PDB file of C-alpha atoms and ligand atoms in Angstrom:
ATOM      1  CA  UNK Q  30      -9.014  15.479  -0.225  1.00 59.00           C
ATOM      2  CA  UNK Q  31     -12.537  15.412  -2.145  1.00 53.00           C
ATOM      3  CA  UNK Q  32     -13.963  19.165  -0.596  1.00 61.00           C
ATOM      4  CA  UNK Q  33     -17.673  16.960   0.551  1.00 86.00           C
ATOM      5  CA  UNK Q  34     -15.492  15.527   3.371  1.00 97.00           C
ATOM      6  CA  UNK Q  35     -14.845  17.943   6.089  1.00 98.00           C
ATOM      7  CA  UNK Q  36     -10.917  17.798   6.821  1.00 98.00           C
ATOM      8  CA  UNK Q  37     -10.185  16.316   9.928  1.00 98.00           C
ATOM      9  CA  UNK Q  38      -7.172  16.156  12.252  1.00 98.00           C
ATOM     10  CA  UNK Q  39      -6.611  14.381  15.689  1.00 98.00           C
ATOM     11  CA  UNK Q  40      -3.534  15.226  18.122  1.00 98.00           C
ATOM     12  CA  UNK Q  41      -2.960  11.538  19.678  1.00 98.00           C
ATOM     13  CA  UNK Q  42      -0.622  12.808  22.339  1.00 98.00           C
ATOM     14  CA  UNK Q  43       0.212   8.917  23.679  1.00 98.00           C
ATOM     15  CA  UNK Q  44       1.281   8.545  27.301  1.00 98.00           C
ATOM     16  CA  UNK Q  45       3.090  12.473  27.360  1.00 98.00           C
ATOM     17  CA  UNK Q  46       2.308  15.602  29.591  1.00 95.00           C
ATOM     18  CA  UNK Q  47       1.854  16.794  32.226  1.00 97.00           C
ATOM     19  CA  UNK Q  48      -0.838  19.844  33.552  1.00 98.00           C
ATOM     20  CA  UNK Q  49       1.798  22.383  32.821  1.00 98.00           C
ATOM     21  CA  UNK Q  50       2.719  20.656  29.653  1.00 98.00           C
ATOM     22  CA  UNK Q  51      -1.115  20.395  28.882  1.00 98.00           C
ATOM     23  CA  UNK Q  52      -1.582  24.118  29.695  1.00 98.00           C
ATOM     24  CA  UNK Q  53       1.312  24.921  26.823  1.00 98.00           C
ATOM     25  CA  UNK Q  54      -0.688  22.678  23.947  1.00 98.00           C
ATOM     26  CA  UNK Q  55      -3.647  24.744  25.110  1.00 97.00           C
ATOM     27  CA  UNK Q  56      -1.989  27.332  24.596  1.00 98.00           C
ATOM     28  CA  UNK Q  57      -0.684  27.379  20.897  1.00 98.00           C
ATOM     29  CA  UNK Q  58      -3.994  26.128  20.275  1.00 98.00           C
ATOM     30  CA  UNK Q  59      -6.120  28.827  21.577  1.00 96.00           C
ATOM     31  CA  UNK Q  60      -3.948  31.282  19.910  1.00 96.00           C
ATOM     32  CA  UNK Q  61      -3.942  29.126  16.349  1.00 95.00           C
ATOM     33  CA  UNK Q  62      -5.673  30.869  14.387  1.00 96.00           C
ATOM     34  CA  UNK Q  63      -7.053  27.585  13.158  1.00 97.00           C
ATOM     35  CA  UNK Q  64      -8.992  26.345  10.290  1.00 97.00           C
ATOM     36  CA  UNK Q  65     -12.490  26.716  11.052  1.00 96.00           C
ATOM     37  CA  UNK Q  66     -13.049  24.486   8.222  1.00 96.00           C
ATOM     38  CA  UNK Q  67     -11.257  21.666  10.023  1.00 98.00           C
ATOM     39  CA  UNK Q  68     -12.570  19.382  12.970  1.00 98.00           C
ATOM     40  CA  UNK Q  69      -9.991  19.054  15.582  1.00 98.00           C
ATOM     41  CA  UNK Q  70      -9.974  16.679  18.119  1.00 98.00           C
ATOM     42  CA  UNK Q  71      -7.078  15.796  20.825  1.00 98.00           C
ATOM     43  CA  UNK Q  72      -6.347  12.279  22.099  1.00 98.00           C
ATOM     44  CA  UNK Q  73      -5.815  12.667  25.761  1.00 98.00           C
ATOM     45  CA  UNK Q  74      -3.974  10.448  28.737  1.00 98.00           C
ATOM     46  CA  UNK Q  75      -7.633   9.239  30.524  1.00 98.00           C
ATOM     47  CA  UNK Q  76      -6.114  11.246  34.397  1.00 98.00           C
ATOM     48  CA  UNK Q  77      -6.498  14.405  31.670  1.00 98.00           C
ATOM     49  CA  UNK Q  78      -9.309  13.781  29.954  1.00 98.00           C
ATOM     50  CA  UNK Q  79     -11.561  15.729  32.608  1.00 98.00           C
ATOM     51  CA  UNK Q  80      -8.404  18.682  32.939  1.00 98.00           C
ATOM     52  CA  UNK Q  81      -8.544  18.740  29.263  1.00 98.00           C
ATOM     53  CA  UNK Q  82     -12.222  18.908  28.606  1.00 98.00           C
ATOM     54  CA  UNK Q  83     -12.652  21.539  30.738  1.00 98.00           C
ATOM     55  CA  UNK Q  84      -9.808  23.869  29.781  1.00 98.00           C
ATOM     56  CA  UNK Q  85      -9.881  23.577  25.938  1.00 97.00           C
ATOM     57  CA  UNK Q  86     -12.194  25.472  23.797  1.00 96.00           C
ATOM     58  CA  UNK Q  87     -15.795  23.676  23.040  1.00 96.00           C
ATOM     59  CA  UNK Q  88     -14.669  23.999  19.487  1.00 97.00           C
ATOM     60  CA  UNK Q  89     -11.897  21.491  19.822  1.00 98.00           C
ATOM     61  CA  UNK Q  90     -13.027  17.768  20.540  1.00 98.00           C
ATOM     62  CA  UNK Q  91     -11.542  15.346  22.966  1.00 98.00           C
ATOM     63  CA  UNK Q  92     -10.901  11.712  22.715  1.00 98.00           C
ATOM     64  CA  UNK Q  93      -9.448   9.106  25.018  1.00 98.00           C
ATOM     65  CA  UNK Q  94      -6.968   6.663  23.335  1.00 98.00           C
ATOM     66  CA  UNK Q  95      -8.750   3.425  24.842  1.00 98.00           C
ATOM     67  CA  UNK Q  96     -11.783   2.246  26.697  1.00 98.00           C
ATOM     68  CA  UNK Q  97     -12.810  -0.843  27.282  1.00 98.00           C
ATOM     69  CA  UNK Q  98     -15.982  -2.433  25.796  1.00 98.00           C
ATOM     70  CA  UNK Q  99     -18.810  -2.711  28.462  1.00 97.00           C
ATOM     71  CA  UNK Q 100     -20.400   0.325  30.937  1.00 95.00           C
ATOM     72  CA  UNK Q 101     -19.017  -1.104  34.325  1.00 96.00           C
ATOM     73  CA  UNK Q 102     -17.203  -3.462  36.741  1.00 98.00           C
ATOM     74  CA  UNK Q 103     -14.655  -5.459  38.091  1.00 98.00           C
ATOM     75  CA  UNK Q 104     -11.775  -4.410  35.549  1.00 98.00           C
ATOM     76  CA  UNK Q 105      -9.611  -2.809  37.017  1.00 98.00           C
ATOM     77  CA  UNK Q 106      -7.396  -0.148  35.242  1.00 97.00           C
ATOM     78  CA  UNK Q 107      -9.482   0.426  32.676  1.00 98.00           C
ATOM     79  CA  UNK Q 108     -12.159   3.327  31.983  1.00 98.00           C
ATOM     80  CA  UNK Q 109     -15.625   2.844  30.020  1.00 98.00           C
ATOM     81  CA  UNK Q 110     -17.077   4.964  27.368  1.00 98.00           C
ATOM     82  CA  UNK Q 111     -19.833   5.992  29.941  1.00 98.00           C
ATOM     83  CA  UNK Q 112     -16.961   7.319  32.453  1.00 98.00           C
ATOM     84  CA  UNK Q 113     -15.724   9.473  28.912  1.00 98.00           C
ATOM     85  CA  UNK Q 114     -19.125  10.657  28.375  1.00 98.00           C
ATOM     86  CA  UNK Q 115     -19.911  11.661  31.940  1.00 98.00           C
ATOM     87  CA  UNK Q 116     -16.671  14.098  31.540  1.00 98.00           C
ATOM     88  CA  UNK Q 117     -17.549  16.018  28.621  1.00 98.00           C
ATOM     89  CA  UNK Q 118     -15.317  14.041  26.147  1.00 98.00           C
ATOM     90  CA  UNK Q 119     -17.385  13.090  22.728  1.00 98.00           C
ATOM     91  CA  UNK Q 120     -14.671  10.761  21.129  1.00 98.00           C
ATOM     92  CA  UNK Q 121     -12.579   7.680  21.207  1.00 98.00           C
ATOM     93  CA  UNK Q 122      -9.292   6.446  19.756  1.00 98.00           C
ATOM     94  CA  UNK Q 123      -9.773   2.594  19.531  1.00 98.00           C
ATOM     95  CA  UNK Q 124      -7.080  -0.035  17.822  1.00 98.00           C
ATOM     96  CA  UNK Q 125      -3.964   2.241  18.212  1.00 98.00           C
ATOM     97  CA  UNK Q 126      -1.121  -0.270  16.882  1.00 97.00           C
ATOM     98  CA  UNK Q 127       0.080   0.588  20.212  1.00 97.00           C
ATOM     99  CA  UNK Q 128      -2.631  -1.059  21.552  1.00 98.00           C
ATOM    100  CA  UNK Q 129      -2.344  -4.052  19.239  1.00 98.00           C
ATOM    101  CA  UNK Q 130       1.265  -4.191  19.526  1.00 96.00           C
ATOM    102  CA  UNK Q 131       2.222  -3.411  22.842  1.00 97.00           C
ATOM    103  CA  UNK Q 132      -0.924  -4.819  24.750  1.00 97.00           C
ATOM    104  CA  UNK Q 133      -1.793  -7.315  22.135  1.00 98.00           C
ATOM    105  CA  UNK Q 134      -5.033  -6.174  21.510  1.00 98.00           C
ATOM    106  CA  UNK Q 135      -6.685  -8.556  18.892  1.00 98.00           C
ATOM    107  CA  UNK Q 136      -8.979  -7.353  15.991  1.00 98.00           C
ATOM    108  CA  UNK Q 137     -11.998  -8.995  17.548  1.00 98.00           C
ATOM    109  CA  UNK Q 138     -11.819  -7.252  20.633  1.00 98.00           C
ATOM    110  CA  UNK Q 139     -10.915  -4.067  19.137  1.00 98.00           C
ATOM    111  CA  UNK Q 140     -14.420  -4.523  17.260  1.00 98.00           C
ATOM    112  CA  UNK Q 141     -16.232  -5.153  20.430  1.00 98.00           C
ATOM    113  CA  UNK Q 142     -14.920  -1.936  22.279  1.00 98.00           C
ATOM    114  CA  UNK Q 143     -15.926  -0.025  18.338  1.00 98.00           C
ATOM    115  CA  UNK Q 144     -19.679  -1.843  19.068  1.00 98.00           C
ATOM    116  CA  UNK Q 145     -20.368  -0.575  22.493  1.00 98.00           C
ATOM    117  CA  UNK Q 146     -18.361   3.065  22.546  1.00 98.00           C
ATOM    118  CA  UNK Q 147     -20.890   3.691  19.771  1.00 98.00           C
ATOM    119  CA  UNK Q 148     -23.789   2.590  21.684  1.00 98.00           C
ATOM    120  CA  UNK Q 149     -23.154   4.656  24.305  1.00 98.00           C
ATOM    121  CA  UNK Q 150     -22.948   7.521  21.697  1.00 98.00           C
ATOM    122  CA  UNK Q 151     -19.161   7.943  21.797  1.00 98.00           C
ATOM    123  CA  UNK Q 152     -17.847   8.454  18.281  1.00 98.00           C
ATOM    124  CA  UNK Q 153     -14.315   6.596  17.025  1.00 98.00           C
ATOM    125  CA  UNK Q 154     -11.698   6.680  15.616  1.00 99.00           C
ATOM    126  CA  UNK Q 155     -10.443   3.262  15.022  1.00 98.00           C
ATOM    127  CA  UNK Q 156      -6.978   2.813  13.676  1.00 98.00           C
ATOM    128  CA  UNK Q 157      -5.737   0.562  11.264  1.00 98.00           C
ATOM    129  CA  UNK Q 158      -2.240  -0.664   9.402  1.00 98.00           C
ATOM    130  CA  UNK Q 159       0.183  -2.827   8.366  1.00 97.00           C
ATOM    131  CA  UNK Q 160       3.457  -3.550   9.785  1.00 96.00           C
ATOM    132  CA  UNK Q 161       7.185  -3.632   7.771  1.00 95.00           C
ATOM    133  CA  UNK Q 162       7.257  -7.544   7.309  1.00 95.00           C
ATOM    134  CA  UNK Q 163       3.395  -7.264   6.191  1.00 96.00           C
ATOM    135  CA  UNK Q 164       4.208  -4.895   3.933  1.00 95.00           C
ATOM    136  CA  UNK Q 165       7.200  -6.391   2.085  1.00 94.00           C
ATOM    137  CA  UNK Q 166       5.615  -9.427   1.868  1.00 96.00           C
ATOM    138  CA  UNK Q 167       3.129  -7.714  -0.266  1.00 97.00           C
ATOM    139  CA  UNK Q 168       0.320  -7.857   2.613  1.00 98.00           C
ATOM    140  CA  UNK Q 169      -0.625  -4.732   2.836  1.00 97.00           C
ATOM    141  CA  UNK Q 170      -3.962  -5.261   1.469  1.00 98.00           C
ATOM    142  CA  UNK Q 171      -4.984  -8.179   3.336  1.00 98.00           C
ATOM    143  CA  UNK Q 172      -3.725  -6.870   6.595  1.00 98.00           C
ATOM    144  CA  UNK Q 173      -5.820  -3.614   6.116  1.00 98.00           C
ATOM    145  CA  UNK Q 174      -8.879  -5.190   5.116  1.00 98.00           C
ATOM    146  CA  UNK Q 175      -8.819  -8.089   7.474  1.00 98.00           C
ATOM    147  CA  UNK Q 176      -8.724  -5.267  10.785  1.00 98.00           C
ATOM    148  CA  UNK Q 177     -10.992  -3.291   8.539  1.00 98.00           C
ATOM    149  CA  UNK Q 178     -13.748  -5.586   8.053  1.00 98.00           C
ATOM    150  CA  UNK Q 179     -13.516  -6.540  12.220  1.00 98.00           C
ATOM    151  CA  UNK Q 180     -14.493  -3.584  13.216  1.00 98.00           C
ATOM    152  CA  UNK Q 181     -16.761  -2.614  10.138  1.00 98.00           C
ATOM    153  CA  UNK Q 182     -18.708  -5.263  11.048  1.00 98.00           C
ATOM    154  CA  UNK Q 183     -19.667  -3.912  14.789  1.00 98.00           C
ATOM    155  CA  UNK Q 184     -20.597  -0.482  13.101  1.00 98.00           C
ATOM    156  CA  UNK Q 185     -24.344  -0.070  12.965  1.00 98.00           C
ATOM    157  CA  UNK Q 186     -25.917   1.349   9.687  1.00 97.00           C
ATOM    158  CA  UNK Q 187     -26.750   4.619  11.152  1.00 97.00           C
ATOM    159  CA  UNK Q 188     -23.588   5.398  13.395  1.00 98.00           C
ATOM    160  CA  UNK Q 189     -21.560   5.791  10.493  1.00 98.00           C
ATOM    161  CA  UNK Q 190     -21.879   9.658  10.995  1.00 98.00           C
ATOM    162  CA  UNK Q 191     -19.881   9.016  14.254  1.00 98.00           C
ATOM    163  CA  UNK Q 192     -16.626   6.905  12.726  1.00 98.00           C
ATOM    164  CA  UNK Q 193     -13.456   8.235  11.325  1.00 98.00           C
ATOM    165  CA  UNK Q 194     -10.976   5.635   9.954  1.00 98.00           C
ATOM    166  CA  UNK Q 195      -7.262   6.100  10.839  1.00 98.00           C
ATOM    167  CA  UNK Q 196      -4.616   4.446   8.572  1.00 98.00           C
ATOM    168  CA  UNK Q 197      -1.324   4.184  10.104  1.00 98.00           C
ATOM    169  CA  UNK Q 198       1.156   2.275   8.570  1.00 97.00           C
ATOM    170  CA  UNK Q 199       3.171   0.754  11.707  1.00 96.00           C
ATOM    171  CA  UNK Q 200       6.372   0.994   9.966  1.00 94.00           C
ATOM    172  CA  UNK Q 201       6.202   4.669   9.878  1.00 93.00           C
ATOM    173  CA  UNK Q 202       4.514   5.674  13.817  1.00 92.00           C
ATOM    174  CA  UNK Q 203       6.950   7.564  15.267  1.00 87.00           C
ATOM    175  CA  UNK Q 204       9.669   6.692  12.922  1.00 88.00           C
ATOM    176  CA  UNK Q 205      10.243   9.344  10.850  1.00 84.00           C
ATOM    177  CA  UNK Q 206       9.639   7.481   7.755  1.00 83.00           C
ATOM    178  CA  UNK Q 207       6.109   9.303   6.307  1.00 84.00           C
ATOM    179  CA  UNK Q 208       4.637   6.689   3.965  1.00 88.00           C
ATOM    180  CA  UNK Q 209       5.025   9.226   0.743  1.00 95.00           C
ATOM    181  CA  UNK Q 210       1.185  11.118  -0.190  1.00 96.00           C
ATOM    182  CA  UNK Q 211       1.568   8.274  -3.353  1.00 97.00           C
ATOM    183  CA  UNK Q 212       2.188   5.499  -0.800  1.00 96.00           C
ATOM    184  CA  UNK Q 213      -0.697   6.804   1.408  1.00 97.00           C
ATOM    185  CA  UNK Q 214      -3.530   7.251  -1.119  1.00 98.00           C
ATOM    186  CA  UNK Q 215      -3.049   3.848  -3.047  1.00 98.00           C
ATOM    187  CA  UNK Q 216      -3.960   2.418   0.562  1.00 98.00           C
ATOM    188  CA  UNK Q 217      -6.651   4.774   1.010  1.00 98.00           C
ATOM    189  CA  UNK Q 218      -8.435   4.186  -2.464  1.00 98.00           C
ATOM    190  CA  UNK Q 219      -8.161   0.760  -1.508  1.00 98.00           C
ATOM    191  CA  UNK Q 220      -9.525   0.930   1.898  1.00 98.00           C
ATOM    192  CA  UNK Q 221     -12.077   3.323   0.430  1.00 98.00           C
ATOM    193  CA  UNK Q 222     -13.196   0.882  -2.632  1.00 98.00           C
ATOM    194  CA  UNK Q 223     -13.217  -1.529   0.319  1.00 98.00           C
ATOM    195  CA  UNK Q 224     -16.016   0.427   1.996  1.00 98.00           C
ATOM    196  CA  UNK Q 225     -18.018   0.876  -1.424  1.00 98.00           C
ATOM    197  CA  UNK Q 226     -17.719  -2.932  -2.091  1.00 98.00           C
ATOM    198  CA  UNK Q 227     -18.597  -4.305   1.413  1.00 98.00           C
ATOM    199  CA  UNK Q 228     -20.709  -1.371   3.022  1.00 98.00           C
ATOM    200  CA  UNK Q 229     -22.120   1.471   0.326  1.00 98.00           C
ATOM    201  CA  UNK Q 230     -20.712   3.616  -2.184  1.00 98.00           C
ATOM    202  CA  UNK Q 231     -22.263   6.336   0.247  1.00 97.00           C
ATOM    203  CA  UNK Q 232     -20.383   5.368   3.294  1.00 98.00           C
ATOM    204  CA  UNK Q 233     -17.117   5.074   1.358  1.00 98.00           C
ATOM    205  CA  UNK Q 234     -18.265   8.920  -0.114  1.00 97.00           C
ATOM    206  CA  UNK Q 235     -18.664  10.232   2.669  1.00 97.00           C
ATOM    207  CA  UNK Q 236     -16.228   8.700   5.888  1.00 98.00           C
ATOM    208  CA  UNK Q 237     -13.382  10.176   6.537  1.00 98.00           C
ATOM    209  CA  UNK Q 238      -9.865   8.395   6.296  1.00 98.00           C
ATOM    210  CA  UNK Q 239      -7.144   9.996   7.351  1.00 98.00           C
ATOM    211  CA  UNK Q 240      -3.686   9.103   7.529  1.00 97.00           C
ATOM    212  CA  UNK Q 241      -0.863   8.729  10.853  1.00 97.00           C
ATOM    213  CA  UNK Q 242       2.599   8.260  10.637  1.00 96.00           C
ATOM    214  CA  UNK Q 243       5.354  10.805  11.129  1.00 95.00           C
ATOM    215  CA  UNK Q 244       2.942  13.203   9.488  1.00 96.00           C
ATOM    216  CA  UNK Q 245       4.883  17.001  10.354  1.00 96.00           C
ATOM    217  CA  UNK Q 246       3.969  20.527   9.687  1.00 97.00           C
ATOM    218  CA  UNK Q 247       6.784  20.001   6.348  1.00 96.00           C
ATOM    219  CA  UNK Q 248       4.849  17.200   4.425  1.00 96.00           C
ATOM    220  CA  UNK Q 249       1.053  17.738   5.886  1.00 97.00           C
ATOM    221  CA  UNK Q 250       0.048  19.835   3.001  1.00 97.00           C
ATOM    222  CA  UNK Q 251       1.544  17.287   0.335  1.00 97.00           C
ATOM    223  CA  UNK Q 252      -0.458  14.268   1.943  1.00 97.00           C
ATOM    224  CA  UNK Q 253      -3.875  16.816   2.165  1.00 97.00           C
ATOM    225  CA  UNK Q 254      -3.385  17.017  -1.611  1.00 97.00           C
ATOM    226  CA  UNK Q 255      -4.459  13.311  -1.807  1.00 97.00           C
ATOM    227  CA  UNK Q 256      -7.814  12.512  -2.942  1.00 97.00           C
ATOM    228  CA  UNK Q 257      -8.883  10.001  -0.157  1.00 98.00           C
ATOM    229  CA  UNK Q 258      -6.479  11.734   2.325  1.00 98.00           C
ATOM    230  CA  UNK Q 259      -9.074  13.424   4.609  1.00 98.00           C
ATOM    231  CA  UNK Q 260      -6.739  14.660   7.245  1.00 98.00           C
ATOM    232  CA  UNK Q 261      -3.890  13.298   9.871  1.00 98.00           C
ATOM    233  CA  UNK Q 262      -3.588  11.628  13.295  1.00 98.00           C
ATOM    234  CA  UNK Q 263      -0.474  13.125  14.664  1.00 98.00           C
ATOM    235  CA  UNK Q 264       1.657  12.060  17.691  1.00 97.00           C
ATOM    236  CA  UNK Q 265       4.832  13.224  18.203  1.00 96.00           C
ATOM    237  CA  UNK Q 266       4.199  16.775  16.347  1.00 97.00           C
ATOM    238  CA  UNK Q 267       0.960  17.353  18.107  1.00 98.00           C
ATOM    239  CA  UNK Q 268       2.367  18.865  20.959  1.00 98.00           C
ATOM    240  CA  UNK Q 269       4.399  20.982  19.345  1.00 98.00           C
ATOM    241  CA  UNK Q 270       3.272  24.663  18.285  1.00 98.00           C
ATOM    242  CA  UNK Q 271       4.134  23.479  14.337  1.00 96.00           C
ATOM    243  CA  UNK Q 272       0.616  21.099  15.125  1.00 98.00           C
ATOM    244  CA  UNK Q 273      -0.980  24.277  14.049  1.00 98.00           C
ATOM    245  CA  UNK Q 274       0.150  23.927  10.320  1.00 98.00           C
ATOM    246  CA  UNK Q 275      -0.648  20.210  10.295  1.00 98.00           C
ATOM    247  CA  UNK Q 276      -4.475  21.765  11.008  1.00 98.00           C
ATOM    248  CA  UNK Q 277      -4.364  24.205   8.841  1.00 98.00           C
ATOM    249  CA  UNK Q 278      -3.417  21.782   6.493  1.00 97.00           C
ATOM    250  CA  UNK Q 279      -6.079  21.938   3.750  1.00 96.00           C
ATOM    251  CA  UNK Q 280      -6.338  25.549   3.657  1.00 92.00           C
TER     252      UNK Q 280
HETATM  253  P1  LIG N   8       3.600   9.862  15.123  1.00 57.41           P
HETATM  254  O1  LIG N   8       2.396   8.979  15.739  1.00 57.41           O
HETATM  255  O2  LIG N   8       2.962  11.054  14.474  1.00 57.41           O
HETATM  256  O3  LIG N   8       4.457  10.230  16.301  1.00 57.41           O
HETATM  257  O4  LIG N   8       4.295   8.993  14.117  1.00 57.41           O
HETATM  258  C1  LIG N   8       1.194   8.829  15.056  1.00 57.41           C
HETATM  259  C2  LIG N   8       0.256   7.963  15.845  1.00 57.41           C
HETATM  260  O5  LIG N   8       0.719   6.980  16.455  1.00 57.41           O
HETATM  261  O6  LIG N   8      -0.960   8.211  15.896  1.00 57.41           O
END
């Protein structure tokens, strides 16, 4: 990664743990040592969020995986960025395929939820990426820049400081199959020339993208190596001790 970007990694732990469980990822994180070079930030079940907040160290952030897009109201099941704010918890995961996939969550309402979790002073992380069939049809690009330029769009000019841009090939969450650091950075010099063309050349300087899929403590350091890699969004390994290395990655 280009050393004016600070390296980044979130912990998206999905719909796992428990308190004990919680209390055991606190654990190997507290004792790290970690980078204090990299920002860390864990993606926590929402009945956590307040359990989490509380028990990890101020140094380590904490995002929800979802919210929806206004303060308040009749919707039941679903939390508000306000509710993540009044808890302590600074960030939010927004556009998880898993979202779009499973819950069919559509680009334009994954850009409203980026619009008003930034008004309320919430900072992102919205995710984007292709799937297989996308991607062997040789629509990669379009794909990207079609969920890119949704939620682009609801980002105001100087909340750009509060958005980190997660590229997750769907193809390779939870799979096992890392897109390889090559694969990775073509997209992200893409997504990044993107930015230049259709935003600034100093927004595309100085967001952070970073990279999901199967990302492990063996090839973190290989994709950190990357010029627009600026760091990982981890699942599966993030709540195991080895998340440590995936942190330390850029050391
Ligand atoms: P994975 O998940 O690391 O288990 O592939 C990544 C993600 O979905 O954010």
């Amino acid at each position: 990664m280009a050393s004016a970007r600070k390296f980044f990694v979130g912990g998206n732990w999905k719909m796992n743990g428990t308190k004990a469980e919680i209390d055991g990822i606190i654990g190997f994180l507290t004792a790290g040592p970690l980078d204090p070079n990299a920002d860390l930030v864990c993606g926590v079940p929402a009945c956590y969020l307040d359990y989490a907040r509380q028990k990890l160290p101020a140094t380590i952030g904490v995002a929800a995986q979802n919210c929806y897009k206004v303060a308040k109201g009749a919707f039941t099941g679903e939390i508000s960025p306000a509710m993540i704010k009044d808890i302590g918890a600074e960030w939010v995961i927004l556009g998880h395929s898993e979202r779009r996939n499973v819950f069919g969550e559509s680009d334009a309402l994954i850009g409203e939820k980026v619009a008003h979790a930034l008004s309320e002073g919430l900072k992102v992380i919205p995710c984007i990426g292709e799937k297989l069939e996308e991607r062997e049809a040789g629509k990669t690009e379009e794909v990207v820049f079609t969920q890119l330029k949704a939620i682009v769009d609801k980002i105001p000019a100087d909340k750009w400081d509060s958005v980190v841009i997660a590229y997750e090939p769907v193809w390779a969450i939870g799979t096992g199959k890392t897109a390889t650091p090559q694969q990775a950075q073509e997209v992200h010099g893409k997504l990044r020339q993107w930015l230049s063309d259709n935003v600034s050349p100093d927004v595309a300087q100085k967001t952070r993208i970073i990279y999901g899929g199967s990302v492990t403590a063996d090839n973190c350091r290989e994709l950190a190596k990357e010029a627009d890699i600026d760091g990982s969004l981890v699942g599966g390994a993030s709540l195991k001790p080895d998340f440590v290395h995936i942190v330390n990655a850029s050391q």
